[in-house]
JSON list of C-alpha atoms in Angstrom, two decimals:
[
{"chain": "A", "resi": 1, "resn": "UNK", "atom": "CA", "xyz": [2.78, 3.92, -31.22]},
{"chain": "A", "resi": 2, "resn": "UNK", "atom": "CA", "xyz": [-0.68, 5.43, -30.46]},
{"chain": "A", "resi": 3, "resn": "UNK", "atom": "CA", "xyz": [-1.75, 7.51, -27.45]},
{"chain": "A", "resi": 4, "resn": "UNK", "atom": "CA", "xyz": [-3.63, 4.50, -26.56]},
{"chain": "A", "resi": 5, "resn": "UNK", "atom": "CA", "xyz": [-1.02, 1.74, -26.99]},
{"chain": "A", "resi": 6, "resn": "UNK", "atom": "CA", "xyz": [0.92, 4.65, -25.44]},
{"chain": "A", "resi": 7, "resn": "UNK", "atom": "CA", "xyz": [-1.05, 4.51, -22.25]},
{"chain": "A", "resi": 8, "resn": "UNK", "atom": "CA", "xyz": [-1.63, 1.10, -21.83]},
{"chain": "A", "resi": 9, "resn": "UNK", "atom": "CA", "xyz": [1.88, 0.81, -22.38]},
{"chain": "A", "resi": 10, "resn": "UNK", "atom": "CA", "xyz": [2.64, 3.51, -19.62]},
{"chain": "A", "resi": 11, "resn": "UNK", "atom": "CA", "xyz": [-0.37, 2.02, -17.19]},
{"chain": "A", "resi": 12, "resn": "UNK", "atom": "CA", "xyz": [1.10, -1.47, -17.16]},
{"chain": "A", "resi": 13, "resn": "UNK", "atom": "CA", "xyz": [4.54, 0.18, -16.00]},
{"chain": "A", "resi": 14, "resn": "UNK", "atom": "CA", "xyz": [2.63, 1.85, -13.40]},
{"chain": "A", "resi": 15, "resn": "UNK", "atom": "CA", "xyz": [1.19, -1.05, -12.07]},
{"chain": "A", "resi": 16, "resn": "UNK", "atom": "CA", "xyz": [4.43, -3.08, -12.35]},
{"chain": "A", "resi": 17, "resn": "UNK", "atom": "CA", "xyz": [5.83, -0.52, -9.90]},
{"chain": "A", "resi": 18, "resn": "UNK", "atom": "CA", "xyz": [7.69, 2.48, -12.09]},
{"chain": "A", "resi": 19, "resn": "UNK", "atom": "CA", "xyz": [5.90, 5.16, -10.74]},
{"chain": "A", "resi": 20, "resn": "UNK", "atom": "CA", "xyz": [7.72, 7.71, -12.93]},
{"chain": "A", "resi": 21, "resn": "UNK", "atom": "CA", "xyz": [5.92, 5.90, -15.86]},
{"chain": "A", "resi": 22, "resn": "UNK", "atom": "CA", "xyz": [2.50, 8.02, -14.00]},
{"chain": "A", "resi": 23, "resn": "UNK", "atom": "CA", "xyz": [4.85, 11.27, -13.84]},
{"chain": "A", "resi": 24, "resn": "UNK", "atom": "CA", "xyz": [4.41, 11.31, -17.34]},
{"chain": "A", "resi": 25, "resn": "UNK", "atom": "CA", "xyz": [1.06, 9.84, -17.78]},
{"chain": "A", "resi": 26, "resn": "UNK", "atom": "CA", "xyz": [0.31, 13.44, -14.82]},
{"chain": "A", "resi": 27, "resn": "UNK", "atom": "CA", "xyz": [2.32, 15.72, -17.52]},
{"chain": "A", "resi": 28, "resn": "UNK", "atom": "CA", "xyz": [0.30, 14.58, -20.12]},
{"chain": "A", "resi": 29, "resn": "UNK", "atom": "CA", "xyz": [-2.81, 14.70, -19.11]},
{"chain": "A", "resi": 30, "resn": "UNK", "atom": "CA", "xyz": [-2.24, 18.09, -15.72]},
{"chain": "A", "resi": 31, "resn": "UNK", "atom": "CA", "xyz": [-3.97, 20.54, -18.58]},
{"chain": "A", "resi": 32, "resn": "UNK", "atom": "CA", "xyz": [-7.47, 18.34, -19.40]},
{"chain": "A", "resi": 33, "resn": "UNK", "atom": "CA", "xyz": [-7.63, 17.50, -15.78]},
{"chain": "A", "resi": 34, "resn": "UNK", "atom": "CA", "xyz": [-7.36, 20.77, -14.26]},
{"chain": "A", "resi": 35, "resn": "UNK", "atom": "CA", "xyz": [-9.47, 22.27, -17.46]},
{"chain": "A", "resi": 36, "resn": "UNK", "atom": "CA", "xyz": [-12.22, 20.02, -16.44]},
{"chain": "A", "resi": 37, "resn": "UNK", "atom": "CA", "xyz": [-11.98, 20.97, -12.97]},
{"chain": "A", "resi": 38, "resn": "UNK", "atom": "CA", "xyz": [-12.21, 24.42, -13.79]},
{"chain": "A", "resi": 39, "resn": "UNK", "atom": "CA", "xyz": [-15.92, 23.64, -15.33]},
{"chain": "A", "resi": 40, "resn": "UNK", "atom": "CA", "xyz": [-16.68, 22.69, -11.97]},
{"chain": "A", "resi": 41, "resn": "UNK", "atom": "CA", "xyz": [-14.49, 25.52, -9.34]},
{"chain": "A", "resi": 42, "resn": "UNK", "atom": "CA", "xyz": [-13.77, 28.64, -10.37]},
{"chain": "A", "resi": 43, "resn": "UNK", "atom": "CA", "xyz": [-10.45, 30.11, -7.88]},
{"chain": "A", "resi": 44, "resn": "UNK", "atom": "CA", "xyz": [-7.32, 28.48, -9.68]},
{"chain": "A", "resi": 45, "resn": "UNK", "atom": "CA", "xyz": [-5.75, 27.24, -6.25]},
{"chain": "A", "resi": 46, "resn": "UNK", "atom": "CA", "xyz": [-8.47, 25.24, -6.13]},
{"chain": "A", "resi": 47, "resn": "UNK", "atom": "CA", "xyz": [-8.99, 23.58, -9.16]},
{"chain": "A", "resi": 48, "resn": "UNK", "atom": "CA", "xyz": [-4.93, 22.70, -8.51]},
{"chain": "A", "resi": 49, "resn": "UNK", "atom": "CA", "xyz": [-5.83, 20.93, -5.33]},
{"chain": "A", "resi": 50, "resn": "UNK", "atom": "CA", "xyz": [-8.50, 18.56, -6.89]},
{"chain": "A", "resi": 51, "resn": "UNK", "atom": "CA", "xyz": [-6.84, 18.28, -9.35]},
{"chain": "A", "resi": 52, "resn": "UNK", "atom": "CA", "xyz": [-3.94, 16.89, -7.47]},
{"chain": "A", "resi": 53, "resn": "UNK", "atom": "CA", "xyz": [-6.33, 15.30, -5.34]},
{"chain": "A", "resi": 54, "resn": "UNK", "atom": "CA", "xyz": [-7.62, 13.27, -8.45]},
{"chain": "A", "resi": 55, "resn": "UNK", "atom": "CA", "xyz": [-4.28, 11.97, -10.15]},
{"chain": "A", "resi": 56, "resn": "UNK", "atom": "CA", "xyz": [-3.48, 11.00, -6.30]},
{"chain": "A", "resi": 57, "resn": "UNK", "atom": "CA", "xyz": [-7.18, 9.45, -6.46]},
{"chain": "A", "resi": 58, "resn": "UNK", "atom": "CA", "xyz": [-5.59, 7.52, -10.03]},
{"chain": "A", "resi": 59, "resn": "UNK", "atom": "CA", "xyz": [-2.18, 6.72, -9.02]},
{"chain": "A", "resi": 60, "resn": "UNK", "atom": "CA", "xyz": [-4.02, 5.09, -5.86]},
{"chain": "A", "resi": 61, "resn": "UNK", "atom": "CA", "xyz": [-7.08, 3.26, -7.81]},
{"chain": "A", "resi": 62, "resn": "UNK", "atom": "CA", "xyz": [-4.65, 2.11, -11.03]},
{"chain": "A", "resi": 63, "resn": "UNK", "atom": "CA", "xyz": [-4.15, -0.98, -9.83]},
{"chain": "A", "resi": 64, "resn": "UNK", "atom": "CA", "xyz": [-7.73, -1.59, -10.79]},
{"chain": "A", "resi": 65, "resn": "UNK", "atom": "CA", "xyz": [-7.70, -0.62, -13.76]},
{"chain": "A", "resi": 66, "resn": "UNK", "atom": "CA", "xyz": [-8.50, -3.02, -16.50]},
{"chain": "A", "resi": 67, "resn": "UNK", "atom": "CA", "xyz": [-7.89, -1.28, -19.29]},
{"chain": "A", "resi": 68, "resn": "UNK", "atom": "CA", "xyz": [-12.04, -1.82, -20.90]},
{"chain": "A", "resi": 69, "resn": "UNK", "atom": "CA", "xyz": [-12.20, 2.09, -21.37]},
{"chain": "A", "resi": 70, "resn": "UNK", "atom": "CA", "xyz": [-9.48, 4.69, -22.54]},
{"chain": "A", "resi": 71, "resn": "UNK", "atom": "CA", "xyz": [-6.76, 6.11, -19.56]},
{"chain": "A", "resi": 72, "resn": "UNK", "atom": "CA", "xyz": [-8.48, 9.11, -20.54]},
{"chain": "A", "resi": 73, "resn": "UNK", "atom": "CA", "xyz": [-11.89, 8.03, -19.63]},
{"chain": "A", "resi": 74, "resn": "UNK", "atom": "CA", "xyz": [-10.83, 6.54, -16.36]},
{"chain": "A", "resi": 75, "resn": "UNK", "atom": "CA", "xyz": [-9.33, 9.77, -15.52]},
{"chain": "A", "resi": 76, "resn": "UNK", "atom": "CA", "xyz": [-11.93, 11.50, -16.69]},
{"chain": "A", "resi": 77, "resn": "UNK", "atom": "CA", "xyz": [-14.32, 10.26, -14.25]},
{"chain": "A", "resi": 78, "resn": "UNK", "atom": "CA", "xyz": [-12.13, 10.13, -11.34]},
{"chain": "A", "resi": 79, "resn": "UNK", "atom": "CA", "xyz": [-11.08, 13.47, -12.12]},
{"chain": "A", "resi": 80, "resn": "UNK", "atom": "CA", "xyz": [-15.38, 14.58, -12.22]},
{"chain": "A", "resi": 81, "resn": "UNK", "atom": "CA", "xyz": [-16.49, 12.82, -9.52]},
{"chain": "A", "resi": 82, "resn": "UNK", "atom": "CA", "xyz": [-13.52, 14.45, -6.66]},
{"chain": "A", "resi": 83, "resn": "UNK", "atom": "CA", "xyz": [-14.76, 17.70, -8.57]},
{"chain": "A", "resi": 84, "resn": "UNK", "atom": "CA", "xyz": [-17.87, 17.09, -7.77]},
{"chain": "A", "resi": 85, "resn": "UNK", "atom": "CA", "xyz": [-17.94, 15.33, -4.04]},
{"chain": "A", "resi": 86, "resn": "UNK", "atom": "CA", "xyz": [-15.76, 18.46, -3.36]},
{"chain": "A", "resi": 87, "resn": "UNK", "atom": "CA", "xyz": [-18.36, 21.26, -4.44]},
{"chain": "A", "resi": 88, "resn": "UNK", "atom": "CA", "xyz": [-20.92, 18.95, -2.32]},
{"chain": "A", "resi": 89, "resn": "UNK", "atom": "CA", "xyz": [-18.31, 19.34, 0.90]},
{"chain": "A", "resi": 90, "resn": "UNK", "atom": "CA", "xyz": [-18.09, 22.48, 0.55]},
{"chain": "A", "resi": 91, "resn": "UNK", "atom": "CA", "xyz": [-21.86, 23.13, 0.23]},
{"chain": "A", "resi": 92, "resn": "UNK", "atom": "CA", "xyz": [-22.21, 20.97, 3.26]},
{"chain": "A", "resi": 93, "resn": "UNK", "atom": "CA", "xyz": [-20.01, 23.93, 4.73]},
{"chain": "A", "resi": 94, "resn": "UNK", "atom": "CA", "xyz": [-21.75, 27.03, 3.53]},
{"chain": "A", "resi": 95, "resn": "UNK", "atom": "CA", "xyz": [-24.62, 26.82, 2.34]},
{"chain": "A", "resi": 96, "resn": "UNK", "atom": "CA", "xyz": [-25.21, 30.09, 0.57]},
{"chain": "A", "resi": 97, "resn": "UNK", "atom": "CA", "xyz": [-22.51, 28.68, -1.61]},
{"chain": "A", "resi": 98, "resn": "UNK", "atom": "CA", "xyz": [-22.06, 30.18, -5.46]},
{"chain": "A", "resi": 99, "resn": "UNK", "atom": "CA", "xyz": [-19.95, 29.70, -8.43]},
{"chain": "A", "resi": 100, "resn": "UNK", "atom": "CA", "xyz": [-18.52, 33.09, -10.00]},
{"chain": "A", "resi": 101, "resn": "UNK", "atom": "CA", "xyz": [-19.22, 32.76, -13.22]},
{"chain": "A", "resi": 102, "resn": "UNK", "atom": "CA", "xyz": [-16.53, 36.64, -13.79]},
{"chain": "A", "resi": 103, "resn": "UNK", "atom": "CA", "xyz": [-14.50, 33.40, -14.57]},
{"chain": "A", "resi": 104, "resn": "UNK", "atom": "CA", "xyz": [-15.72, 32.39, -18.41]},
{"chain": "A", "resi": 105, "resn": "UNK", "atom": "CA", "xyz": [-12.68, 35.03, -19.78]},
{"chain": "A", "resi": 106, "resn": "UNK", "atom": "CA", "xyz": [-10.70, 31.63, -19.09]},
{"chain": "A", "resi": 107, "resn": "UNK", "atom": "CA", "xyz": [-12.66, 29.61, -20.69]},
{"chain": "A", "resi": 108, "resn": "UNK", "atom": "CA", "xyz": [-11.72, 27.92, -24.39]},
{"chain": "A", "resi": 109, "resn": "UNK", "atom": "CA", "xyz": [-13.56, 29.55, -27.37]},
{"chain": "A", "resi": 110, "resn": "UNK", "atom": "CA", "xyz": [-14.03, 32.75, -26.03]},
{"chain": "A", "resi": 111, "resn": "UNK", "atom": "CA", "xyz": [-11.79, 34.41, -28.95]},
{"chain": "A", "resi": 112, "resn": "UNK", "atom": "CA", "xyz": [-14.69, 33.83, -31.40]},
{"chain": "A", "resi": 113, "resn": "UNK", "atom": "CA", "xyz": [-16.83, 36.06, -29.01]},
{"chain": "A", "resi": 114, "resn": "UNK", "atom": "CA", "xyz": [-14.87, 39.04, -29.54]},
{"chain": "A", "resi": 115, "resn": "UNK", "atom": "CA", "xyz": [-14.75, 39.45, -33.62]},
{"chain": "A", "resi": 116, "resn": "UNK", "atom": "CA", "xyz": [-17.03, 42.65, -33.73]},
{"chain": "A", "resi": 117, "resn": "UNK", "atom": "CA", "xyz": [-15.59, 44.50, -30.66]},
{"chain": "A", "resi": 118, "resn": "UNK", "atom": "CA", "xyz": [-18.19, 47.93, -31.06]},
{"chain": "A", "resi": 119, "resn": "UNK", "atom": "CA", "xyz": [-19.25, 48.77, -27.37]},
{"chain": "A", "resi": 120, "resn": "UNK", "atom": "CA", "xyz": [-22.85, 47.27, -28.38]},
{"chain": "A", "resi": 121, "resn": "UNK", "atom": "CA", "xyz": [-21.73, 43.98, -29.29]},
{"chain": "A", "resi": 122, "resn": "UNK", "atom": "CA", "xyz": [-19.32, 43.43, -26.90]},
{"chain": "A", "resi": 123, "resn": "UNK", "atom": "CA", "xyz": [-21.95, 44.01, -23.78]},
{"chain": "A", "resi": 124, "resn": "UNK", "atom": "CA", "xyz": [-24.12, 41.95, -25.66]},
{"chain": "A", "resi": 125, "resn": "UNK", "atom": "CA", "xyz": [-21.28, 39.44, -26.23]},
{"chain": "A", "resi": 126, "resn": "UNK", "atom": "CA", "xyz": [-20.44, 39.54, -22.03]},
{"chain": "A", "resi": 127, "resn": "UNK", "atom": "CA", "xyz": [-24.31, 38.93, -21.21]},
{"chain": "A", "resi": 128, "resn": "UNK", "atom": "CA", "xyz": [-24.71, 36.45, -23.77]},
{"chain": "A", "resi": 129, "resn": "UNK", "atom": "CA", "xyz": [-21.24, 34.54, -21.99]},
{"chain": "A", "resi": 130, "resn": "UNK", "atom": "CA", "xyz": [-22.48, 35.08, -18.54]},
{"chain": "A", "resi": 131, "resn": "UNK", "atom": "CA", "xyz": [-26.17, 34.24, -19.17]},
{"chain": "A", "resi": 132, "resn": "UNK", "atom": "CA", "xyz": [-24.25, 31.01, -20.87]},
{"chain": "A", "resi": 133, "resn": "UNK", "atom": "CA", "xyz": [-22.65, 29.99, -17.74]},
{"chain": "A", "resi": 134, "resn": "UNK", "atom": "CA", "xyz": [-24.96, 31.03, -15.06]},
{"chain": "A", "resi": 135, "resn": "UNK", "atom": "CA", "xyz": [-27.75, 28.42, -16.83]},
{"chain": "A", "resi": 136, "resn": "UNK", "atom": "CA", "xyz": [-24.70, 26.18, -16.54]},
{"chain": "A", "resi": 137, "resn": "UNK", "atom": "CA", "xyz": [-24.16, 26.75, -13.18]},
{"chain": "A", "resi": 138, "resn": "UNK", "atom": "CA", "xyz": [-27.90, 25.68, -12.29]},
{"chain": "A", "resi": 139, "resn": "UNK", "atom": "CA", "xyz": [-28.28, 22.58, -14.23]},
{"chain": "A", "resi": 140, "resn": "UNK", "atom": "CA", "xyz": [-28.73, 19.73, -11.74]},
{"chain": "A", "resi": 141, "resn": "UNK", "atom": "CA", "xyz": [-24.50, 17.70, -11.89]},
{"chain": "A", "resi": 142, "resn": "UNK", "atom": "CA", "xyz": [-26.07, 14.32, -14.04]},
{"chain": "A", "resi": 143, "resn": "UNK", "atom": "CA", "xyz": [-26.53, 17.77, -17.19]},
{"chain": "A", "resi": 144, "resn": "UNK", "atom": "CA", "xyz": [-23.36, 20.09, -16.21]},
{"chain": "A", "resi": 145, "resn": "UNK", "atom": "CA", "xyz": [-21.91, 17.66, -16.34]},
{"chain": "A", "resi": 146, "resn": "UNK", "atom": "CA", "xyz": [-23.08, 15.99, -19.58]},
{"chain": "A", "resi": 147, "resn": "UNK", "atom": "CA", "xyz": [-22.64, 19.10, -21.10]},
{"chain": "A", "resi": 148, "resn": "UNK", "atom": "CA", "xyz": [-19.19, 20.61, -20.39]},
{"chain": "A", "resi": 149, "resn": "UNK", "atom": "CA", "xyz": [-18.13, 16.93, -20.86]},
{"chain": "A", "resi": 150, "resn": "UNK", "atom": "CA", "xyz": [-19.76, 17.15, -24.80]},
{"chain": "A", "resi": 151, "resn": "UNK", "atom": "CA", "xyz": [-19.19, 21.14, -25.20]},
{"chain": "A", "resi": 152, "resn": "UNK", "atom": "CA", "xyz": [-15.78, 21.69, -24.07]},
{"chain": "A", "resi": 153, "resn": "UNK", "atom": "CA", "xyz": [-14.07, 18.79, -23.68]},
{"chain": "A", "resi": 154, "resn": "UNK", "atom": "CA", "xyz": [-15.25, 17.48, -26.94]},
{"chain": "A", "resi": 155, "resn": "UNK", "atom": "CA", "xyz": [-15.43, 13.95, -25.93]},
{"chain": "A", "resi": 156, "resn": "UNK", "atom": "CA", "xyz": [-17.96, 12.01, -28.24]},
{"chain": "A", "resi": 157, "resn": "UNK", "atom": "CA", "xyz": [-21.60, 10.75, -26.55]},
{"chain": "A", "resi": 158, "resn": "UNK", "atom": "CA", "xyz": [-19.43, 7.10, -26.60]},
{"chain": "A", "resi": 159, "resn": "UNK", "atom": "CA", "xyz": [-16.74, 9.34, -24.06]},
{"chain": "A", "resi": 160, "resn": "UNK", "atom": "CA", "xyz": [-18.68, 10.86, -22.56]},
{"chain": "A", "resi": 161, "resn": "UNK", "atom": "CA", "xyz": [-20.69, 7.85, -21.31]},
{"chain": "A", "resi": 162, "resn": "UNK", "atom": "CA", "xyz": [-17.91, 5.64, -19.85]},
{"chain": "A", "resi": 163, "resn": "UNK", "atom": "CA", "xyz": [-17.05, 8.91, -18.05]},
{"chain": "A", "resi": 164, "resn": "UNK", "atom": "CA", "xyz": [-20.58, 8.75, -16.53]},
{"chain": "A", "resi": 165, "resn": "UNK", "atom": "CA", "xyz": [-20.71, 5.14, -16.53]},
{"chain": "A", "resi": 166, "resn": "UNK", "atom": "CA", "xyz": [-24.31, 5.75, -18.04]},
{"chain": "A", "resi": 167, "resn": "UNK", "atom": "CA", "xyz": [-26.24, 4.52, -21.54]},
{"chain": "A", "resi": 168, "resn": "UNK", "atom": "CA", "xyz": [-25.59, 6.53, -24.43]},
{"chain": "A", "resi": 169, "resn": "UNK", "atom": "CA", "xyz": [-29.68, 7.72, -25.15]},
{"chain": "A", "resi": 170, "resn": "UNK", "atom": "CA", "xyz": [-28.62, 8.98, -20.89]},
{"chain": "A", "resi": 171, "resn": "UNK", "atom": "CA", "xyz": [-25.88, 11.02, -22.61]},
{"chain": "A", "resi": 172, "resn": "UNK", "atom": "CA", "xyz": [-28.23, 11.96, -25.38]},
{"chain": "A", "resi": 173, "resn": "UNK", "atom": "CA", "xyz": [-31.28, 13.46, -22.96]},
{"chain": "A", "resi": 174, "resn": "UNK", "atom": "CA", "xyz": [-29.13, 14.63, -20.67]},
{"chain": "A", "resi": 175, "resn": "UNK", "atom": "CA", "xyz": [-27.34, 16.93, -23.35]},
{"chain": "A", "resi": 176, "resn": "UNK", "atom": "CA", "xyz": [-30.00, 17.72, -25.16]},
{"chain": "A", "resi": 177, "resn": "UNK", "atom": "CA", "xyz": [-31.76, 18.70, -21.63]},
{"chain": "A", "resi": 178, "resn": "UNK", "atom": "CA", "xyz": [-28.72, 21.49, -21.02]},
{"chain": "A", "resi": 179, "resn": "UNK", "atom": "CA", "xyz": [-29.38, 22.80, -24.44]},
{"chain": "A", "resi": 180, "resn": "UNK", "atom": "CA", "xyz": [-33.30, 23.53, -24.24]},
{"chain": "A", "resi": 181, "resn": "UNK", "atom": "CA", "xyz": [-32.73, 25.00, -20.17]},
{"chain": "A", "resi": 182, "resn": "UNK", "atom": "CA", "xyz": [-29.57, 27.46, -22.25]},
{"chain": "A", "resi": 183, "resn": "UNK", "atom": "CA", "xyz": [-31.36, 27.91, -24.91]},
{"chain": "A", "resi": 184, "resn": "UNK", "atom": "CA", "xyz": [-34.64, 29.39, -23.18]},
{"chain": "A", "resi": 185, "resn": "UNK", "atom": "CA", "xyz": [-31.89, 31.28, -20.98]},
{"chain": "A", "resi": 186, "resn": "UNK", "atom": "CA", "xyz": [-30.66, 33.10, -23.98]},
{"chain": "A", "resi": 187, "resn": "UNK", "atom": "CA", "xyz": [-34.31, 33.38, -25.64]},
{"chain": "A", "resi": 188, "resn": "UNK", "atom": "CA", "xyz": [-34.96, 37.43, -24.07]},
{"chain": "A", "resi": 189, "resn": "UNK", "atom": "CA", "xyz": [-31.39, 38.32, -25.20]},
{"chain": "A", "resi": 190, "resn": "UNK", "atom": "CA", "xyz": [-31.16, 36.97, -28.87]},
{"chain": "A", "resi": 191, "resn": "UNK", "atom": "CA", "xyz": [-35.08, 38.55, -29.78]}
]
């Protein structure tokens, strides 16, 4: 049974009152949800809380899930919105809010950057990584979400369009603009 068929079956069971089926969905997607939240929030405890909130919202709304999209796409949309709402609420409480980018070590894909272990390359690699994550953090929410869903979560343009509830052309434009901003920030380091 394919992933989408299995998810659809589990959703039907949850909609029929079987809460254990939702536990299986949580187990299946908890790491993806936490990784997605980690793109918005650096504190691991906060990530856990937000991920839990996202699953609670998904559980409460699962009766409205019609299956027009894949379950994980629907869940990602809920998770991204939960994380954004959390950031907005936190920003209202603390106007000096800034995300600590020293958590870059926790992101997937870092191991390829450590291949050349001399001090100069390591310093440059850290500076490039920090510059990329600084640039991503400064992006407007729509560009940040599009680029992280594409580059960190490896979603297709179609999946990102579903998650962000916008046309594919808009997704392409947002990713292009985000990459352009990141490239401009990196240019001085690479010249």
